[in-house]
Tab-separated table of C-alpha atoms in Angstrom:
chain	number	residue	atom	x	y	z
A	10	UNK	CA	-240.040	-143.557	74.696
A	11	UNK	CA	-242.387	-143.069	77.791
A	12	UNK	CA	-244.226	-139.550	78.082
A	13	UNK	CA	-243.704	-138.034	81.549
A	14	UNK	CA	-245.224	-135.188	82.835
A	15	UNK	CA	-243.695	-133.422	86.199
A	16	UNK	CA	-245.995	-131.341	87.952
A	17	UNK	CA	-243.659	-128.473	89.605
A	18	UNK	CA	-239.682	-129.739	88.898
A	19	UNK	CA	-238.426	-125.869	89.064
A	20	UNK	CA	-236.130	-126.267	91.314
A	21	UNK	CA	-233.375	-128.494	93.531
A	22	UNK	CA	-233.903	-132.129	92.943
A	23	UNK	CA	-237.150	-131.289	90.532
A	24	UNK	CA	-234.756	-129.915	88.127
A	25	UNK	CA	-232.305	-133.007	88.504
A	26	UNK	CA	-235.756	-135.318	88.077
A	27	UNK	CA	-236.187	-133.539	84.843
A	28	UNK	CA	-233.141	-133.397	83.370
A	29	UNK	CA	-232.368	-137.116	84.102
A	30	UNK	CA	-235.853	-138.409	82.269
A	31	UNK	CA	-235.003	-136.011	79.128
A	32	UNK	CA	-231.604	-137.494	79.079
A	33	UNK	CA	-232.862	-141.291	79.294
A	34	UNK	CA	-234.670	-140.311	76.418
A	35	UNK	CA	-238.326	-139.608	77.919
A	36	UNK	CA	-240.661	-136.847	76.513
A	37	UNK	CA	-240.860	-134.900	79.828
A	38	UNK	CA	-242.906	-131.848	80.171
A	39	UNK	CA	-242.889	-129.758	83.146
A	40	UNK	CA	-246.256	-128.344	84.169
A	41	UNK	CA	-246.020	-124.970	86.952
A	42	UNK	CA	-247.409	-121.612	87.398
A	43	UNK	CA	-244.849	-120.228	84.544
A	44	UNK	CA	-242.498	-118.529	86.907
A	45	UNK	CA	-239.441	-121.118	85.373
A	46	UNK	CA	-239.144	-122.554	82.068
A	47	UNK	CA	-238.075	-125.698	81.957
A	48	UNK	CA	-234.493	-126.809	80.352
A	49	UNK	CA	-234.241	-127.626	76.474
A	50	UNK	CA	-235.599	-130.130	75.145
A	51	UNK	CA	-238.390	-130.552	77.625
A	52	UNK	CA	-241.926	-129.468	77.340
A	53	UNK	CA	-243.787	-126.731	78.657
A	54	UNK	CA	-247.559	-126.236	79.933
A	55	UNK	CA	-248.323	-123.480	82.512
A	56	UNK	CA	-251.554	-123.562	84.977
A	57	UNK	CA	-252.155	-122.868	88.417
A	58	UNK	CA	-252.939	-126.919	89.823
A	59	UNK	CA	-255.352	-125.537	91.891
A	60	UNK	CA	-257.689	-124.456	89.594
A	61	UNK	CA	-259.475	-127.035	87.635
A	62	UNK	CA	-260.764	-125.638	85.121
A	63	UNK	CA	-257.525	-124.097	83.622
A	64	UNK	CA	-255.593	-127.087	84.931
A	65	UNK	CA	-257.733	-129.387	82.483
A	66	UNK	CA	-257.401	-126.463	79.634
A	67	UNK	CA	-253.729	-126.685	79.853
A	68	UNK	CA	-253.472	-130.261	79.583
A	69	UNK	CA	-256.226	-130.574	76.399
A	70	UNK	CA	-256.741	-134.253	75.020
A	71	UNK	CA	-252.717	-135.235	76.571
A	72	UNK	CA	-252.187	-138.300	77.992
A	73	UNK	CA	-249.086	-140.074	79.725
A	74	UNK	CA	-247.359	-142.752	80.906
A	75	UNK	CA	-246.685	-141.767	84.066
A	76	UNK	CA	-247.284	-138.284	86.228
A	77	UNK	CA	-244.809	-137.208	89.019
A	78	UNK	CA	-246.193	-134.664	91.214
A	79	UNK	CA	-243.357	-133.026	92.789
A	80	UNK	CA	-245.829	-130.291	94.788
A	81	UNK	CA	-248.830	-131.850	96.333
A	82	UNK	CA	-249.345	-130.609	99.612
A	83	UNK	CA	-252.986	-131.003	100.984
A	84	UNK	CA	-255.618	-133.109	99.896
A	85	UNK	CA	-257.733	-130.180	97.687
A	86	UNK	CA	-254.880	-130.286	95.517
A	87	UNK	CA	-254.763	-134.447	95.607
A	88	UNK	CA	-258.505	-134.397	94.881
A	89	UNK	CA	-258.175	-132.241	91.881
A	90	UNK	CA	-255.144	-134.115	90.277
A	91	UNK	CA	-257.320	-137.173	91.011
A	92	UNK	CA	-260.447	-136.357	89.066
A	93	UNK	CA	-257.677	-134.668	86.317
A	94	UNK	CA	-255.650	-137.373	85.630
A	95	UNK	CA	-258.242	-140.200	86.064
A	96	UNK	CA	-258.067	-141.726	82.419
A	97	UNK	CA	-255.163	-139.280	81.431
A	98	UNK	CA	-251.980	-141.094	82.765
A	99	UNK	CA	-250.959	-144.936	83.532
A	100	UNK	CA	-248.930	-144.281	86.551
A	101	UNK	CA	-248.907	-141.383	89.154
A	102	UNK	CA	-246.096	-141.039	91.244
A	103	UNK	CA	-246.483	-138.267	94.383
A	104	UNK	CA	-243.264	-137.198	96.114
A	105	UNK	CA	-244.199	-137.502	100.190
A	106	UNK	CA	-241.778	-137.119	103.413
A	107	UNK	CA	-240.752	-139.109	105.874
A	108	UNK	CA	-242.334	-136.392	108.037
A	109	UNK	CA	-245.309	-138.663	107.741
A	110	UNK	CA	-244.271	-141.053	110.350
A	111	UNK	CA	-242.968	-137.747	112.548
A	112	UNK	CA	-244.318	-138.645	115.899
A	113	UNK	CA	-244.883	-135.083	116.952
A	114	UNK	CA	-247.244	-134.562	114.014
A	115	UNK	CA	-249.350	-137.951	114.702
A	116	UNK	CA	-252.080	-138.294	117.356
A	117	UNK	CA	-251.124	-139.552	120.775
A	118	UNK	CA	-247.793	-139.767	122.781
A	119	UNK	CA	-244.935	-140.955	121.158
A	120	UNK	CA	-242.830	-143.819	121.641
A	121	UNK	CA	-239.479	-142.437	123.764
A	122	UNK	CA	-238.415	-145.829	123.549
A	123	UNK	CA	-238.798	-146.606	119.727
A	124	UNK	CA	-235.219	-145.800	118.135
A	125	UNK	CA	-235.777	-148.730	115.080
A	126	UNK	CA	-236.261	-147.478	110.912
A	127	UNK	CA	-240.202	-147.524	110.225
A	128	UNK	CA	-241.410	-149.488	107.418
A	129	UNK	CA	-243.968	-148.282	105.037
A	130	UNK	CA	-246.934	-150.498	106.577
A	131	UNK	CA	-246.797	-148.712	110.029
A	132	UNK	CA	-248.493	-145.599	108.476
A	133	UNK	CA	-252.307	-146.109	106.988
A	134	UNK	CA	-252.740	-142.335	105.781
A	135	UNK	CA	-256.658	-143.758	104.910
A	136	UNK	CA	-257.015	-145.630	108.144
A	137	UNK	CA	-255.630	-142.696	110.458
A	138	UNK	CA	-257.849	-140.021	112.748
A	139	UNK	CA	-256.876	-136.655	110.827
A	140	UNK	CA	-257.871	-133.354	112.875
A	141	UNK	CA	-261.199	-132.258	111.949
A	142	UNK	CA	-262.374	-129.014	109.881
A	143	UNK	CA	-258.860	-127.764	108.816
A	144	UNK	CA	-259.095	-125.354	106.368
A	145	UNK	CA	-257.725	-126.727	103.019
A	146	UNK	CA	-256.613	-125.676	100.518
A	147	UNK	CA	-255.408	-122.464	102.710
A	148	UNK	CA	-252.074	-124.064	104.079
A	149	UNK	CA	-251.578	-120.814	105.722
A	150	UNK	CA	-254.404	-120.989	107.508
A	151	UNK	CA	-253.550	-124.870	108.582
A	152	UNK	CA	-249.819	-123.686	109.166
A	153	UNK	CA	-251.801	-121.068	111.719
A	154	UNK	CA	-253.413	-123.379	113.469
A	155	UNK	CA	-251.316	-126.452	113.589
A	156	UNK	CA	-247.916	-125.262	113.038
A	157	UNK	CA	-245.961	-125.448	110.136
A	158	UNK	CA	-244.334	-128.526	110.622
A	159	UNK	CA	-247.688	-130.137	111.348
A	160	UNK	CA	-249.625	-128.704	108.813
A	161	UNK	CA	-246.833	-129.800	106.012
A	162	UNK	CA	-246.800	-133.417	107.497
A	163	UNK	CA	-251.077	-133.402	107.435
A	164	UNK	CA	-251.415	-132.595	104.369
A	165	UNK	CA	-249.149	-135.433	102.907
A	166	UNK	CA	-250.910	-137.648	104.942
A	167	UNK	CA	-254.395	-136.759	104.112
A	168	UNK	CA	-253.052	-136.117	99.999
A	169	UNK	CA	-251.531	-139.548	100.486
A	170	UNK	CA	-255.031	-140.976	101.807
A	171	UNK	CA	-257.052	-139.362	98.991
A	172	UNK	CA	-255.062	-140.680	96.292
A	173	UNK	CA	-255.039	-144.329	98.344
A	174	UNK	CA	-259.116	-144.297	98.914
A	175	UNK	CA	-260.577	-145.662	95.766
A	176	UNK	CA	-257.542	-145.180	93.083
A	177	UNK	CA	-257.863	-144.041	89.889
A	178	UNK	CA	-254.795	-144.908	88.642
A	179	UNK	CA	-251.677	-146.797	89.554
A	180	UNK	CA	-250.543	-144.923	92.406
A	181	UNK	CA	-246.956	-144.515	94.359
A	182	UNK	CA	-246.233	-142.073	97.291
A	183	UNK	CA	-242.360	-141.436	97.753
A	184	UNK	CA	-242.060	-140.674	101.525
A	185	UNK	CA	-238.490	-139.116	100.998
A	186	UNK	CA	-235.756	-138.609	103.404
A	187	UNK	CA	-234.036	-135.361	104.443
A	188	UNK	CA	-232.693	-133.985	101.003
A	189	UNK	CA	-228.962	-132.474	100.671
A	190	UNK	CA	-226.444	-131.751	98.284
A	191	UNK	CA	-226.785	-129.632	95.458
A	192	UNK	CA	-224.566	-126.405	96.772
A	193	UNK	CA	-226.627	-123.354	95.646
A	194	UNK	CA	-229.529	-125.251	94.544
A	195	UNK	CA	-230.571	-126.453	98.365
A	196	UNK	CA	-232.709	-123.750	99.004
A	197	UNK	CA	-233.406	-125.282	102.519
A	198	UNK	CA	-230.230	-124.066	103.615
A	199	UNK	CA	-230.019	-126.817	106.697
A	200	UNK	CA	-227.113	-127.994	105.607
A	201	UNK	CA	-225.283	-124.705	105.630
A	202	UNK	CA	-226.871	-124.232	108.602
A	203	UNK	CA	-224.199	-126.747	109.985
A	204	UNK	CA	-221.299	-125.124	107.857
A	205	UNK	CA	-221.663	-122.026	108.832
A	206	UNK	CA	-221.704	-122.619	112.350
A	207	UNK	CA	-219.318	-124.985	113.077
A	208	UNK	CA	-216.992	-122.605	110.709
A	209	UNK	CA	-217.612	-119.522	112.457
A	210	UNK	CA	-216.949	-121.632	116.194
A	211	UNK	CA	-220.682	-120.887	116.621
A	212	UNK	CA	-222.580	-123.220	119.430
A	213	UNK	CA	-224.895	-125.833	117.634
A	214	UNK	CA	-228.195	-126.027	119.749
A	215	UNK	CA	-229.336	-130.218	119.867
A	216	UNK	CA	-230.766	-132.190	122.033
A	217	UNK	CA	-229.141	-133.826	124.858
A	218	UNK	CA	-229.719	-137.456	123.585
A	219	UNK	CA	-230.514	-136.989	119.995
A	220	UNK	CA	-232.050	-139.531	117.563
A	221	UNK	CA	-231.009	-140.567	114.013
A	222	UNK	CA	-232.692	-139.966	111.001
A	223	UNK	CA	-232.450	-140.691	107.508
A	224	UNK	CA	-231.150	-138.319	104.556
A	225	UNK	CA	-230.886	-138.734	100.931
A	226	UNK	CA	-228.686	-136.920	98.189
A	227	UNK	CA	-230.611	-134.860	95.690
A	228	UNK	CA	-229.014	-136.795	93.018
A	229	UNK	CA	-230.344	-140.102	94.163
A	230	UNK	CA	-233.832	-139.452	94.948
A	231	UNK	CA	-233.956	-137.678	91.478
A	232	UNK	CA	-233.299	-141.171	90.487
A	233	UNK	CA	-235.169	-142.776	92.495
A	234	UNK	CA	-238.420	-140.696	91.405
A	235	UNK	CA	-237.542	-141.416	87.592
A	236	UNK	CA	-236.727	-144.909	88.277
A	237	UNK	CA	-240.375	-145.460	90.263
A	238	UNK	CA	-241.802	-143.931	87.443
A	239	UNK	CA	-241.179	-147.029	85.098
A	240	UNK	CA	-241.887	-149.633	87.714
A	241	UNK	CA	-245.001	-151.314	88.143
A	242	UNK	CA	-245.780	-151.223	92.165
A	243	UNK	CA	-247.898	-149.259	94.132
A	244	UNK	CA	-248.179	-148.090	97.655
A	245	UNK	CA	-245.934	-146.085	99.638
A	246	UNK	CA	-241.862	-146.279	99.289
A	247	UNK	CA	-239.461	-144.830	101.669
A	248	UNK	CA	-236.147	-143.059	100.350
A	249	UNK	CA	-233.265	-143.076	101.883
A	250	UNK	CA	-229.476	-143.966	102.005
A	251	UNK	CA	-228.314	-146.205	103.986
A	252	UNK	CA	-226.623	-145.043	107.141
A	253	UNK	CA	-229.236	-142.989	109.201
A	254	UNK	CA	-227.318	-140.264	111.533
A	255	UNK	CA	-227.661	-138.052	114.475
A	256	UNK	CA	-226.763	-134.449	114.896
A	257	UNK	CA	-224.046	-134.757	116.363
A	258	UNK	CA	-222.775	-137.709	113.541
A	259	UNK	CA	-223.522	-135.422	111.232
A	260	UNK	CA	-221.671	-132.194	112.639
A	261	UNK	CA	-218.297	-134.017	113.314
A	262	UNK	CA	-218.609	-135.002	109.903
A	263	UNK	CA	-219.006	-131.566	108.761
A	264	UNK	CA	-216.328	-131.024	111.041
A	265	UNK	CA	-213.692	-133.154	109.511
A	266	UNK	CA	-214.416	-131.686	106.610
A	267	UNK	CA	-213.875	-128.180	107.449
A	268	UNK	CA	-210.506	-128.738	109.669
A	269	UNK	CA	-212.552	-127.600	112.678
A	270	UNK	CA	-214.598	-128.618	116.146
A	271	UNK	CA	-218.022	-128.523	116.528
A	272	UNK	CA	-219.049	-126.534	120.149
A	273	UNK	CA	-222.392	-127.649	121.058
A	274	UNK	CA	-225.579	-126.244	123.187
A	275	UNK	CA	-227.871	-128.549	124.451
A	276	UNK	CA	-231.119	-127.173	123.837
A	277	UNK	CA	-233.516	-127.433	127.117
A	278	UNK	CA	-237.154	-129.052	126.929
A	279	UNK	CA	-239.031	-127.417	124.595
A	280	UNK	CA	-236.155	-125.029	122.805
A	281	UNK	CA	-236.096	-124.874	119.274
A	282	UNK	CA	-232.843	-127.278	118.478
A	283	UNK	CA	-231.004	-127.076	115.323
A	284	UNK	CA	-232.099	-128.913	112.040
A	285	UNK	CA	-231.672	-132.599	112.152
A	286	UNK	CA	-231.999	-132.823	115.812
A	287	UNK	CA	-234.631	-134.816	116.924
A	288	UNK	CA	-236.043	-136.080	120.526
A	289	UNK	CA	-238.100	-138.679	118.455
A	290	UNK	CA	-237.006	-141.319	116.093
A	291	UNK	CA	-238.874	-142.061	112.988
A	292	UNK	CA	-235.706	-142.704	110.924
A	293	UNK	CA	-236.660	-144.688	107.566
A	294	UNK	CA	-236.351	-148.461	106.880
A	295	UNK	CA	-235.755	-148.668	102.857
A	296	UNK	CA	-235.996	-152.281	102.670
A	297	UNK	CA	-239.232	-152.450	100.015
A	298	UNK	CA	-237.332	-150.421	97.688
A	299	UNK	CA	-233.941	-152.171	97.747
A	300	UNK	CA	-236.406	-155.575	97.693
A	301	UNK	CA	-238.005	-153.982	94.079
A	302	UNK	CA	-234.646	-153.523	93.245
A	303	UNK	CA	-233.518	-149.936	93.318
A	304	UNK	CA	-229.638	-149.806	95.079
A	305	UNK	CA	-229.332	-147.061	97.211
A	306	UNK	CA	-226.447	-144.958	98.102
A	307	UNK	CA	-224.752	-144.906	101.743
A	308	UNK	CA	-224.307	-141.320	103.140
A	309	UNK	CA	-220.757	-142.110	104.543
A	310	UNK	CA	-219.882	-141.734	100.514
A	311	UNK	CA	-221.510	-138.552	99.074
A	312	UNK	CA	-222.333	-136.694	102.629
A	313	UNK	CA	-218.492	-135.054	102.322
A	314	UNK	CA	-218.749	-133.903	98.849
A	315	UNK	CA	-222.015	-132.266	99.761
A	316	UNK	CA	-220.839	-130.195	102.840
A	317	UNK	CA	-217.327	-129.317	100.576
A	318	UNK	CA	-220.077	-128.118	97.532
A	319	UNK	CA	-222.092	-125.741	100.429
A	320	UNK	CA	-218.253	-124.251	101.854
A	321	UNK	CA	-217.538	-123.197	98.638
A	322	UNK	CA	-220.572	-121.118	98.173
A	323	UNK	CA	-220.539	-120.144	101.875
């Protein structure tokens, strides 16, 4: 029986993680802020992860095999876990975003011509330039200055690079795809976004020549994180199903779904489009993972079932 910690795993495919590692027959324990207890059968500690001090008091002489931290966000809170969990755990797993490889979040132009998956090895989070003096651990502050969609993919990057400079444990970074399914329990509410719409007759705003991009069901990433957990690799992993889709793929399939047709409004340079529609490709290649022998899903299966589960709740 392996001893698993999850750091965060309150919510949407944190609470599938946890169930499915107390159900394999792992001790998990859930470690948060103490807003959410954690299902039966699963352990409890509470403790801000930002402070140190009470993050170490919580913990007390535990060790275990393997930590998944399901809410890192800028490198303060990578450092911390670092010096925390140095001698404490065998394996440390850190759920990451494609939105590393986002073009619009990296220095210099991007590629208008570059429409192929990226690969793990074209992103060196320790190698790369990161923007100087941002104001970590305040992601407010960074979201201020950067804008939230750059400020969420910089901090992965740089809590990637922390974790990656001089390791102190076994280390994996999950770069996941875009997450649905899950009904109620996606609080992003993008896929809804796309039910609603399209149900109502309501234009979707994209762009006129859209790029693909990868998505993943909450189900199989859960699986994917508990399954990564018990392996022995290291390095960065990209998540996704196979099948990478556009907008506009993925509205006519919400379409068929809901007996209706999508009206669409192409968003002019530099609109806000809808969610999921991209001038920029970074969709994922998820080759290493299906090489260390994890067998993903294709979206063309579960991607109705997940827009019938948000109608119903619509």
């Amino acid at each position: 029986m392996r001893k698993i910690l999850v750091i965060g795993g309150s919510r949407y495919f944190g609470k599938s993680l946890v169930t499915r590692a107390r159900d394999a027959g792992d001790s998990v324990t859930v470690l948060n802020r103490g807003s959410t207890a954690p299902p039966a059968g699963v352990g409890h500690l509470v403790a801000d992860r930002d402070d140190e001090d009470r993050l170490r008091a919580a913990l007390g002489p535990r060790t275990f095999d393997a930590v998944i931290d399901q809410i890192c966000y800028t490198p303060d809170q990578a450092a911390v876990a670092r010096r925390v969990f140095a001698g404490r755990t065998g394996r440390y797993v850190m759920t990451s975003t494609m939105e590393v490889y986002d073009p619009a979040t990296l220095p210099g132009p991007a590629d208008p011509r570059r429409r192929e998956p990226v690969a793990e090895e074209s992103l060196d989070p320790v190698a790369l330039a990161h923007p100087p003096g941002l104001p970590w651990p305040d992601r407010a502050e960074a979201e201020r200055l950067l804008g939230p969609a750059r400020a969420y993919a910089e901090g992965k990057r740089q809590a990637e690079a922390v974790f990656l400079r001089e390791p102190a444990f076994p280390y994996v970074s999950v770069r996941t795809a875009h997450v649905l399914g899950g009904g109620p329990e996606d609080f992003t509410g993008r896929l809804a976004h796309y039910v609603g719409r399209i149900a109502d007759g309501i234009p979707v705003d994209v762009h006129e020549a859209p790029y693909a991009t990868s998505f993943i069901h909450h189900e199989e990433i859960a699986e994917l994180l508990h399954w990564a957990a018990g392996q022995s690799f290291t390095g960065p992993l990209n998540a996704a199903s196979h099948g990478a889709l556009d907008v506009t793929a993925l509205c006519e399939a919400v379409a068929e779904r809901l007996g209706r047709r999508p009206v669409y409004r192409i968003a002019g340079e530099g609109a806000a489009a809808s969610p999921f529609s991209f001038d920029r490709g970074y969709a994922l290649d998820n080759g290493r993972a299906a090489r260390l022998g994890f067998c993903f899903g294709r979206i063309a299966d579960w991607l109705p079932g997940a827009i019938t589960e948000v109608a119903q709740v619509a």
